[in-house]
Short mmCIF file of C-alpha atoms and ligand atoms in Angstrom, two decimals:
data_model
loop_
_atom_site.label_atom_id
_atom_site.label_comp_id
_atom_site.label_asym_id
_atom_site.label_seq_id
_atom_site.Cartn_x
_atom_site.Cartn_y
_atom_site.Cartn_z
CA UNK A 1252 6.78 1.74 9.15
CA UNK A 1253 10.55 1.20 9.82
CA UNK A 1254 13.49 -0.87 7.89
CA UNK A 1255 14.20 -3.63 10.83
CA UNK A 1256 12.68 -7.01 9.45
CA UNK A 1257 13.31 -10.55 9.64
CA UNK A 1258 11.91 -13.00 7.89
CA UNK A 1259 9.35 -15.62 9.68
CA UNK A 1260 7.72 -18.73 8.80
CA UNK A 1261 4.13 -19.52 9.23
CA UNK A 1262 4.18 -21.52 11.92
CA UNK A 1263 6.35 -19.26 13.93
CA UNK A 1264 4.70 -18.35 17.32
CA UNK A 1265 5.20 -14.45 18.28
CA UNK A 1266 5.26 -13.09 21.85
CA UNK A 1267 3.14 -9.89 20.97
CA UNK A 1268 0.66 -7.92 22.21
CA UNK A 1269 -0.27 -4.63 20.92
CA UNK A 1270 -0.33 -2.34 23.82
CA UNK A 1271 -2.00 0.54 22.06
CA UNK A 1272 0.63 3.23 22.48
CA UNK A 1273 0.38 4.82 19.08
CA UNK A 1274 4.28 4.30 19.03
CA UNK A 1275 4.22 3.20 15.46
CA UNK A 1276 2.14 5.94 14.40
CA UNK A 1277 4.91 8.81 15.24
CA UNK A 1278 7.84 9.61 13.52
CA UNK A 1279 6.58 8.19 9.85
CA UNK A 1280 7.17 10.95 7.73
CA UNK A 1281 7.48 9.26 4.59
CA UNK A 1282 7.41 6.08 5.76
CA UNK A 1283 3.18 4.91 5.04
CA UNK A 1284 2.40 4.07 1.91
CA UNK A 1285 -0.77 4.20 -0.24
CA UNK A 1286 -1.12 1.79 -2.41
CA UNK A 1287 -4.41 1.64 -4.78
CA UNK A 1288 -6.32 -0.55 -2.61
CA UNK A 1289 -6.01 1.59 0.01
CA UNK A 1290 -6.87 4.52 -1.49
CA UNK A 1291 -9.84 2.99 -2.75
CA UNK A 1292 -10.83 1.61 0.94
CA UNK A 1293 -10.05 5.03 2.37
CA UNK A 1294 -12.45 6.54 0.06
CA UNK A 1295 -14.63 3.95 1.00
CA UNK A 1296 -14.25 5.05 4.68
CA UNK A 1297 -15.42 8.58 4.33
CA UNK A 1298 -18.07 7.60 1.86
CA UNK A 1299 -19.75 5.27 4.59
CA UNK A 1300 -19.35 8.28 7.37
CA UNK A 1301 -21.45 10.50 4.91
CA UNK A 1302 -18.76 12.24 2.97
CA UNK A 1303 -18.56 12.25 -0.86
CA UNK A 1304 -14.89 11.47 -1.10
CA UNK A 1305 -13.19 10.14 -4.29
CA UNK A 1306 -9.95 8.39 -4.27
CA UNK A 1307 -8.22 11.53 -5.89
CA UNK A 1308 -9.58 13.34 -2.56
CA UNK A 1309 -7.51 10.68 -0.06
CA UNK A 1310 -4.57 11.24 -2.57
CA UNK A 1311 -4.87 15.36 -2.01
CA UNK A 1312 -6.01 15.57 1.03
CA UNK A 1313 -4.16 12.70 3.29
CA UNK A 1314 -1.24 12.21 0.91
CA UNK A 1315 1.79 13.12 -0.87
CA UNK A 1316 3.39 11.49 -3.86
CA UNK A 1317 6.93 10.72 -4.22
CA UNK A 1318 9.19 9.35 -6.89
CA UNK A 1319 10.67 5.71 -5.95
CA UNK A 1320 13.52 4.34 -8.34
CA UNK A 1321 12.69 3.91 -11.22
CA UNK A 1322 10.87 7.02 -11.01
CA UNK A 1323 7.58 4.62 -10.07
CA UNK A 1324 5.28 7.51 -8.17
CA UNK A 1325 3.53 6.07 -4.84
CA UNK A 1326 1.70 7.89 -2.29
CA UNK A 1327 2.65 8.30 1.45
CA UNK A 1328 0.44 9.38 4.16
CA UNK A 1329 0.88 12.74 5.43
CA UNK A 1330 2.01 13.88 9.35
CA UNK A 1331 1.38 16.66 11.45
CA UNK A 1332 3.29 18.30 14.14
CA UNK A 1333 6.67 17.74 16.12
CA UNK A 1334 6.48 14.30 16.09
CA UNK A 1335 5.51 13.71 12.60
CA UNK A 1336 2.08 11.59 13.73
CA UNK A 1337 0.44 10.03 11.03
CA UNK A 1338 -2.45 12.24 9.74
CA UNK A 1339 -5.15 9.93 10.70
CA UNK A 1340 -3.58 9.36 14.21
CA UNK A 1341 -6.45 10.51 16.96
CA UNK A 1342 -4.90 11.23 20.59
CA UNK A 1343 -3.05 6.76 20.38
CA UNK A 1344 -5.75 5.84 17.87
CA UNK A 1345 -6.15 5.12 14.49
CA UNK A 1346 -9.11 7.32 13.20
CA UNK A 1347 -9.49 5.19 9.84
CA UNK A 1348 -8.74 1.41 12.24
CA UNK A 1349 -11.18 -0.67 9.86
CA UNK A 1350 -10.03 1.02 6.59
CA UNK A 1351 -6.06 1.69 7.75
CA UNK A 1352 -3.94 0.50 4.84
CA UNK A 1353 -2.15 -2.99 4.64
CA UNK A 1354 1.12 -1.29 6.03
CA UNK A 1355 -0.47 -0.92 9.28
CA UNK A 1356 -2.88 -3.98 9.05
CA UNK A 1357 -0.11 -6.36 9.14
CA UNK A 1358 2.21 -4.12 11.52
CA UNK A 1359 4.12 -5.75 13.04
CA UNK A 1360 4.82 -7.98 10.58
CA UNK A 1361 4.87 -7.51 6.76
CA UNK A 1362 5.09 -9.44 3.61
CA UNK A 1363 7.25 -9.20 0.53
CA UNK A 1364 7.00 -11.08 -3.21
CA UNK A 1365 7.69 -15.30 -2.47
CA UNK A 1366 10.27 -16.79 -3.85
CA UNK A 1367 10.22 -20.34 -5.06
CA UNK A 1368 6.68 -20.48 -5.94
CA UNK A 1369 5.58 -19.21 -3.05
CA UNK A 1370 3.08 -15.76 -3.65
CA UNK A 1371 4.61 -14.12 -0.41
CA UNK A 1372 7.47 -14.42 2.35
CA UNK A 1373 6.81 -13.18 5.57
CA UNK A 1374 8.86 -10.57 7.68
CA UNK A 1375 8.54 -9.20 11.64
CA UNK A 1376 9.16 -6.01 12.36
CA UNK A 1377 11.71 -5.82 14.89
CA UNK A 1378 11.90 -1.24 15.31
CA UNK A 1379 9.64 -1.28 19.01
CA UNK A 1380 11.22 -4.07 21.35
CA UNK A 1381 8.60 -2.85 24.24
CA UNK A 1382 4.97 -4.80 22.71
CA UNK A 1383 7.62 -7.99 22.20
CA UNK A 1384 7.46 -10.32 25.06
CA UNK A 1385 4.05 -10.59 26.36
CA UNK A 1386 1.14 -12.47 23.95
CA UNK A 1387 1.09 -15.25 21.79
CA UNK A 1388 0.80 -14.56 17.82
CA UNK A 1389 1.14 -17.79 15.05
CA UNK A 1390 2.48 -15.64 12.21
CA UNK A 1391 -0.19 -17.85 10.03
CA UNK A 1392 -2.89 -17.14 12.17
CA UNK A 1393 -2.42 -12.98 11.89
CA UNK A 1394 -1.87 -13.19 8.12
CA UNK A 1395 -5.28 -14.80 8.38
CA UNK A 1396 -6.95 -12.41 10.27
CA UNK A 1397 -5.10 -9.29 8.95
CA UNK A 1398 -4.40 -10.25 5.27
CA UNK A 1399 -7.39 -10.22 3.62
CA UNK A 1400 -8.59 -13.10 0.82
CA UNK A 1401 -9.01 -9.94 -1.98
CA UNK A 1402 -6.21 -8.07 -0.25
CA UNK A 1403 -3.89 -10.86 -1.27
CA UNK A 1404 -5.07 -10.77 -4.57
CA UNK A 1405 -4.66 -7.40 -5.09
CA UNK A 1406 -0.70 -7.73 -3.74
CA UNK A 1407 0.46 -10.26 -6.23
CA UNK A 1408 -1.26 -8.57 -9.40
CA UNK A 1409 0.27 -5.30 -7.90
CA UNK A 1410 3.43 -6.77 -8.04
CA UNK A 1411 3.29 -8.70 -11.49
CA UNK A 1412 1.79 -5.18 -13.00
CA UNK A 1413 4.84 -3.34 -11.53
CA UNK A 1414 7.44 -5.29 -12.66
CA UNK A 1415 5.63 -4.67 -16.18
CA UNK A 1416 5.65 -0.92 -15.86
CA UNK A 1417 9.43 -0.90 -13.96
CA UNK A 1418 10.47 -2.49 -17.40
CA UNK A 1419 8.65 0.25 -19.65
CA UNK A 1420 9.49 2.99 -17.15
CA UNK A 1421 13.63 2.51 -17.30
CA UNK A 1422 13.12 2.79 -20.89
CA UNK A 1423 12.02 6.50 -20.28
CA UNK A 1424 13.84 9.35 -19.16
CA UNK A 1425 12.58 11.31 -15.90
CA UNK A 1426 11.35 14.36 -18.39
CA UNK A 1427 9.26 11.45 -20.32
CA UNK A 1428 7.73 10.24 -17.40
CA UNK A 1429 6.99 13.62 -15.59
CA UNK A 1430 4.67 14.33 -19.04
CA UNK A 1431 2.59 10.78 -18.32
CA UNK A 1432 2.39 11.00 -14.49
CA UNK A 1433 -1.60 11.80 -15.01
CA UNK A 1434 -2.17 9.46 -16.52
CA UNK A 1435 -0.01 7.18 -14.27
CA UNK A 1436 -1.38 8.05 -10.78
CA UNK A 1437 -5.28 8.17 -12.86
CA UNK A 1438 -5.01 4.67 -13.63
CA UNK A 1439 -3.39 3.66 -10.81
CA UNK A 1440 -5.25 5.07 -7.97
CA UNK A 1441 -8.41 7.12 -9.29
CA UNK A 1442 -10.13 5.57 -11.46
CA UNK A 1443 -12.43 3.70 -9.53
CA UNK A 1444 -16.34 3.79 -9.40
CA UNK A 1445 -16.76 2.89 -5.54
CA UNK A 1446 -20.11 1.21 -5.74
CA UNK A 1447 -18.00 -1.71 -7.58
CA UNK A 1448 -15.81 -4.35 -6.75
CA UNK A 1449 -12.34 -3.36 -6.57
CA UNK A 1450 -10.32 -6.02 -8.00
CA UNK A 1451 -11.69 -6.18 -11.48
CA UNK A 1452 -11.28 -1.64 -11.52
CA UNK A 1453 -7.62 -2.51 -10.66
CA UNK A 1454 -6.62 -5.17 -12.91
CA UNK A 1455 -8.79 -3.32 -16.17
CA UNK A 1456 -6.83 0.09 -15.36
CA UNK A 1457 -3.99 -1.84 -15.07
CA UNK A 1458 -4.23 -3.06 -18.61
CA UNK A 1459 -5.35 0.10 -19.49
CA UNK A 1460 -1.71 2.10 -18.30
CA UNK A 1461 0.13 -0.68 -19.75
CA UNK A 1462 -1.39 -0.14 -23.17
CA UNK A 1463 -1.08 3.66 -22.72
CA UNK A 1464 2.80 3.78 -21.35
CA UNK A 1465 3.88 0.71 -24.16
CA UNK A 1466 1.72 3.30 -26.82
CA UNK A 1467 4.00 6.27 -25.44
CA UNK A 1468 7.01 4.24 -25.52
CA UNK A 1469 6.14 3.35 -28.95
CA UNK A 1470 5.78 6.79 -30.07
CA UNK A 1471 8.57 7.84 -28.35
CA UNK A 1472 10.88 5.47 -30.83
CA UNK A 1473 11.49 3.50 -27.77
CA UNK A 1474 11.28 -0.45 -28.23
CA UNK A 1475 9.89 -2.54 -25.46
S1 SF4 B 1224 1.78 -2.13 17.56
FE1 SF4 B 1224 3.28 -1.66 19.16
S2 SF4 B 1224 3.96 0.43 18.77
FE2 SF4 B 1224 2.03 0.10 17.64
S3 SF4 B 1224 0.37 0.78 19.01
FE3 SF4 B 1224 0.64 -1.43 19.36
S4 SF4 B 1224 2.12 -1.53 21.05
FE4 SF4 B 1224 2.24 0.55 20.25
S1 SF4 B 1225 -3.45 4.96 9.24
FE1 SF4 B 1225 -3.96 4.55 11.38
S2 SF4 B 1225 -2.70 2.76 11.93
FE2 SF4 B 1225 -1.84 3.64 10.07
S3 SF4 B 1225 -0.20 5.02 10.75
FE3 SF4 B 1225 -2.10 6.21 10.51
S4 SF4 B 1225 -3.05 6.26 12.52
FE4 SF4 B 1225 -1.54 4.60 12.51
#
């Protein structure tokens, strides 16, 4: 939700205390992301308050997709009114709280690839000074809570497959990829029955859009 971070360790003790102001739900225009698994939860969300919602529904209805370097499409979620609220955002509460995406799970803090042979490092978010000072948080203990066993494992074969499609992608030009962005958002974040597990949907479309963008690339006279 904002670009002030610095890195923590694991052991580091936080004086936090969520105060429930909804602060870090205004002003985010372009600034939540959607990533797969939290598309798929979303879904998930509706499904279990009676609606039948597919992950292409979150994406249309609660989303918008943008174009991140290079030319990688993600989703953001979308705002409403003056103070660009987060869509889901109900008088200071979350509408979605058990199914909000990891962004906002781990808000305040947030995680990046580990270095080192380490699968993640660990960052605070430093944008609201006003819930700092009161509370105790150990940084380990509210990845524990917050970052979920499948949740992790979801993160770090998100961010092996992306490295995999950033190299096939800067191999294409912007008109290539435009023509594959179906496809690309399909696998990505659609294509999921929601009766089944996640993980194994994600890491078979995965392979899938790998095949399909190296095939492209292929007949494209590209070389990968
Ligand atoms: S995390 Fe901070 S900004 Fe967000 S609702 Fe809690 S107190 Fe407000
Ligand atoms: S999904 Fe919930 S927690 Fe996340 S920004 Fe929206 S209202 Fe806030």
């Amino acid at each position: 939700m904002n670009e002030q971070i610095v890195p923590v360790s694991g052991n580091q003790k936080i004086a936090f205390q969520c105060q429930r102001c909804g602060a870090c739900c205004r002003h985010v225009e372009n600034k939540v992301m959607l990533e797969p698994y939290d598309v798929y939860l979303l879904a998930l969300h509706f499904q279990s308050e009676g609606q039948a919602v597919r992950p292409e529904d979150i994406c249309a209805q609660y989303a918008h997709s943008m174009p991140l370097e290079p030319y990688f499409p993600i989703f953001l979620l979308n705002t409403a009114g003056e103070d660009q609220h987060c869509i889901f955002l109900n008088g200071n509460h979350c509408s979605v709280y058990a199914h909000r995406p990891r962004t906002c799970r781990l808000y305040p803090f947030t995680v990046d690839a580990g270095r080192r042979g380490k699968d993640f490092e660990y960052f605070l978010c430093t944008d609201y000074p006003d819930h700092f000072g009161k509370g105790r948080v150990r940084v380990s203990d509210w990845f524990y809570e917050n970052f979920s066993k499948d949740a992790r494992r979801f993160v770090k074969a998100d961010y092996a497959a992306i490295r995999q499609y950033g190299k096939l992608l800067r191999q294409m030009t912007p008109a290539q990829i435009d023509h594959l962005l179906f496809q690309f958002l399909f696998y990505r974040y659609w294509n999921y029955d929601l009766s089944k597990l996640f993980q194994e949907q994600f890491e078979h479309n995965q392979r899938q859009l790998l095949a399909f963008l190296q095939e492209q690339l292929a007949q494209n006279g590209g070389s990968i």
